[in-house]
Amino acid sequence: MQFGLSEEQEMIVSTVRSFVENEIYPHEDVVERSGEVPIEVAERIKAKTLELGFYACNFPEEVGGAGLSYLEFALVERELGRGSMALTHFFGRPQNILMACEGEQQEKYLFPAVRGEKMDALAMTEPGAGSDVRGMKCAAVRDGGDWVLNGTKHFISGAEHADFFIVFVATGEDQTPRGPKKRITTFLVDRGTSGFTVRDGYKSVSHRGYKNMVLEFDDCRLSDAQVLGEVDGGFAVMNEWLYATRLTVAAFCVGRARRAFDYALDYAAQREQFGQPIGKFQGVGFQIADMITEIDAADLLTLSAASRLDAAVPANREIASAKLYASEMLARVTDAAIQVHGGMGLMDDYPLERFWRDARVERIWDGTSEIQRHIISRELLRPLGA
Ligand SMILES: Cc1cc2nc3c(=O)[nH]c(=O)nc-3n(C[C@H](O)[C@H](O)[C@H](O)COP(=O)(O)OP(=O)(O)OC[C@H]3O[C@@H](n4cnc5c(N)ncnc54)[C@H](O)[C@@H]3O)c2cc1C
């Protein structure tokens, strides 16, 4: 792993930082208070991102993306993490799994997604199947030459703006010595398909304006042309393309924590009690010291895991450690930032109570902290036969 960024990478960081400060921060209050992203704001963010050449920056150049390395993409996500997720959603980063599109699927889904003409959403989770993906009940069965899909997905982010959905569905079951094991297939499903409804989901305390929705499939008929990858090959595409998405959560957490830290540092230097800046009291100064140490540690874990991906060496454990540590670090840092601000930390005059609320989901989505610990411990123990 190399320490220090190249001139080009520094440029990526400063460009995205300015974008977030100029195009995202000014709209955060409106989104927070209304729970909605005004359409004209969403369109402006998208247009500016396209203009800068950052739209779909996580895709290779040969399909029209910016061809960033994993490390560079982590730097982009880190800067975007400073801003409201509801707004940075329009700094489009389509799901990498679309790289599995073949033939006509590329014209219909991949290229329009990369050009910002269509938006996608990814649907795996169900009311009865979260961490246990294979426990899904959503199933497609053969009928003539088609597939007929029934079931429900919930907690689907970005569904409100999605033109199409990447949906994981059970398409059979194998009997194994450890019991029945579902076979999973990935489908590309257009909004508006007969038998497919998108409805409002739950109201979350984290990331107001970045809504989650419920997808319902009621005898929804799909063709073989809508299968992404191979029939029964859902886990293969998932493992190949969704492997690294947890790293974007880690990078987001680092960026968000640095923004919270900046508020805490400034307040500790300015706020006076007992005739001196509160930062001079060891009780506050040491909190500041712990915050920055943890943020730097999470940053290095994240960039190190990204470098491993760039070097094409195994990174599963390292990605899990980065996601685990960075999301738990963000919870501690946002909590400490409020503590440093005293009562004002809880008031919505500052964005700190929002950062604190937003932080809560990071330990849950893209694999809970417990699932990350499971991945880490299995990677270490399995080679020892345990
Ligand atoms: C706001 C929001 C947006 C989301 N967006 C999407 C999306 O766009 N697409 C999508 O598909 N999903 C999405 N999710 C789903 C998310 O990935 C799941 O919530 C997550 O995987 C956990 O599943 P669950 O909520 O069903 O919890 P469960 O799996 O029911 O877990 C409950 C508790 O049990 C623990 N647990 C479960 N299994 C184990 C185990 N083996 N060992 C130890 N502990 C365990 C968990 O860690 C957790 O503490 C979103 C969730 C939220 C909250």
Coordinates of C-alpha atoms in Angstrom, one line a residue, residues 163-302:
D163 CA -36.3 2.9 -13.8
F164 CA -35.4 -0.7 -13.3
F165 CA -34.5 -3.1 -10.5
I166 CA -31.9 -5.8 -10.0
V167 CA -33.9 -8.4 -8.2
F168 CA -32.6 -11.6 -6.5
V169 CA -35.1 -14.4 -6.6
A170 CA -35.2 -18.2 -5.6
T171 CA -35.5 -20.4 -8.7
G172 CA -35.2 -23.8 -7.1
E173 CA -33.8 -25.8 -4.3
D174 CA -31.0 -28.3 -4.0
Q175 CA -31.0 -31.1 -1.3
T176 CA -27.7 -31.0 0.5
P177 CA -26.4 -33.0 3.5
R178 CA -27.0 -29.7 5.5
G179 CA -30.6 -29.5 4.4
P180 CA -32.3 -27.8 1.4
K181 CA -30.4 -24.9 -0.2
K182 CA -32.1 -22.4 -2.4
R183 CA -30.8 -21.6 -5.9
I184 CA -30.9 -17.9 -6.7
T185 CA -31.2 -16.1 -10.0
T186 CA -30.8 -12.3 -10.7
F187 CA -33.5 -10.6 -12.8
L188 CA -33.6 -7.1 -14.4
V189 CA -37.1 -5.9 -13.9
D190 CA -38.5 -2.7 -15.5
R191 CA -40.7 -0.3 -13.5
G192 CA -44.2 -0.6 -14.9
T193 CA -44.0 -4.3 -15.7
S194 CA -47.4 -5.9 -15.2
G195 CA -47.7 -7.6 -11.8
F196 CA -44.9 -5.5 -10.3
T197 CA -45.8 -2.7 -7.8
V198 CA -43.5 -0.3 -6.0
R199 CA -45.0 1.2 -2.8
D200 CA -43.9 3.4 0.1
G201 CA -41.8 1.7 2.7
Y202 CA -41.0 2.6 6.3
K203 CA -39.9 5.9 7.6
S204 CA -36.2 5.7 8.8
V205 CA -34.5 8.0 11.3
S206 CA -31.3 7.7 9.2
H207 CA -30.8 9.6 5.9
R208 CA -34.1 11.5 5.6
G209 CA -35.1 11.9 2.0
Y210 CA -33.2 8.7 1.0
K211 CA -36.2 6.5 1.0
N212 CA -36.6 2.8 1.2
M213 CA -39.5 1.1 -0.5
V214 CA -41.4 -2.2 -0.8
L215 CA -41.5 -4.1 -4.1
E216 CA -44.4 -6.5 -4.6
F217 CA -44.5 -9.2 -7.4
D218 CA -47.8 -10.8 -8.1
D219 CA -47.6 -13.2 -11.0
C220 CA -45.1 -10.9 -12.6
R221 CA -44.1 -12.5 -15.9
L222 CA -40.4 -12.2 -17.0
S223 CA -38.5 -13.5 -20.0
D224 CA -35.1 -15.2 -20.1
A225 CA -33.8 -12.0 -21.6
Q226 CA -34.2 -10.5 -18.2
V227 CA -31.9 -12.9 -16.4
L228 CA -28.6 -11.2 -15.4
G229 CA -25.8 -13.8 -15.5
E230 CA -26.8 -17.4 -15.5
V231 CA -30.1 -19.0 -14.3
D232 CA -29.4 -20.2 -10.7
G233 CA -26.2 -18.2 -10.9
G234 CA -27.3 -15.3 -8.6
F235 CA -24.7 -16.0 -6.0
A236 CA -22.0 -16.0 -8.7
V237 CA -22.9 -12.5 -9.9
M238 CA -23.4 -11.4 -6.3
N239 CA -20.0 -12.6 -5.3
E240 CA -18.2 -11.2 -8.3
W241 CA -19.8 -7.7 -8.4
L242 CA -21.2 -7.0 -4.9
Y243 CA -18.1 -8.1 -3.1
A244 CA -16.7 -4.7 -2.8
T245 CA -19.8 -2.5 -2.1
R246 CA -19.3 -2.7 1.7
L247 CA -16.1 -0.7 1.1
T248 CA -18.2 2.2 -0.1
V249 CA -20.0 2.2 3.3
A250 CA -16.6 2.3 5.0
A251 CA -15.5 5.3 2.9
F252 CA -18.7 7.1 3.4
C253 CA -18.3 6.7 7.2
V254 CA -14.8 8.2 7.1
G255 CA -15.9 11.2 5.2
R256 CA -18.9 11.8 7.4
A257 CA -16.8 11.4 10.5
R258 CA -14.3 14.0 9.3
R259 CA -17.1 16.5 8.8
A260 CA -18.5 15.8 12.3
F261 CA -14.9 16.1 13.7
D262 CA -14.4 19.5 12.0
Y263 CA -17.4 20.8 13.9
A264 CA -16.2 19.4 17.2
L265 CA -12.6 20.7 16.8
D266 CA -13.9 24.2 15.9
Y267 CA -16.3 24.2 18.9
A268 CA -13.7 23.0 21.3
A269 CA -11.4 25.8 20.2
Q270 CA -14.1 28.6 20.3
R271 CA -16.5 27.7 23.1
E272 CA -15.4 29.1 26.5
Q273 CA -16.3 27.9 29.9
F274 CA -14.6 28.7 33.2
G275 CA -12.7 31.4 31.4
Q276 CA -11.0 29.3 28.7
P277 CA -11.7 27.3 25.5
I278 CA -13.3 24.0 26.5
G279 CA -10.7 22.1 24.4
K280 CA -8.1 23.1 27.0
F281 CA -9.8 20.8 29.5
Q282 CA -8.3 17.4 29.2
G283 CA -11.8 15.8 29.3
V284 CA -12.6 17.6 26.0
G285 CA -9.1 17.6 24.5
F286 CA -8.7 13.9 24.9
Q287 CA -12.1 13.3 23.2
I288 CA -10.7 15.3 20.2
A289 CA -7.5 13.2 20.2
D290 CA -9.5 9.9 20.3
M291 CA -11.8 11.0 17.5
I292 CA -9.1 11.9 15.0
T293 CA -7.1 8.8 15.9
E294 CA -10.1 6.5 15.2
I295 CA -11.0 8.4 12.0
D296 CA -7.4 8.0 10.7
A297 CA -7.4 4.3 11.6
A298 CA -10.7 3.8 9.7
D299 CA -9.4 5.8 6.7
L300 CA -6.3 3.6 6.5
L301 CA -8.2 0.4 6.8
T302 CA -10.5 1.5 4.0

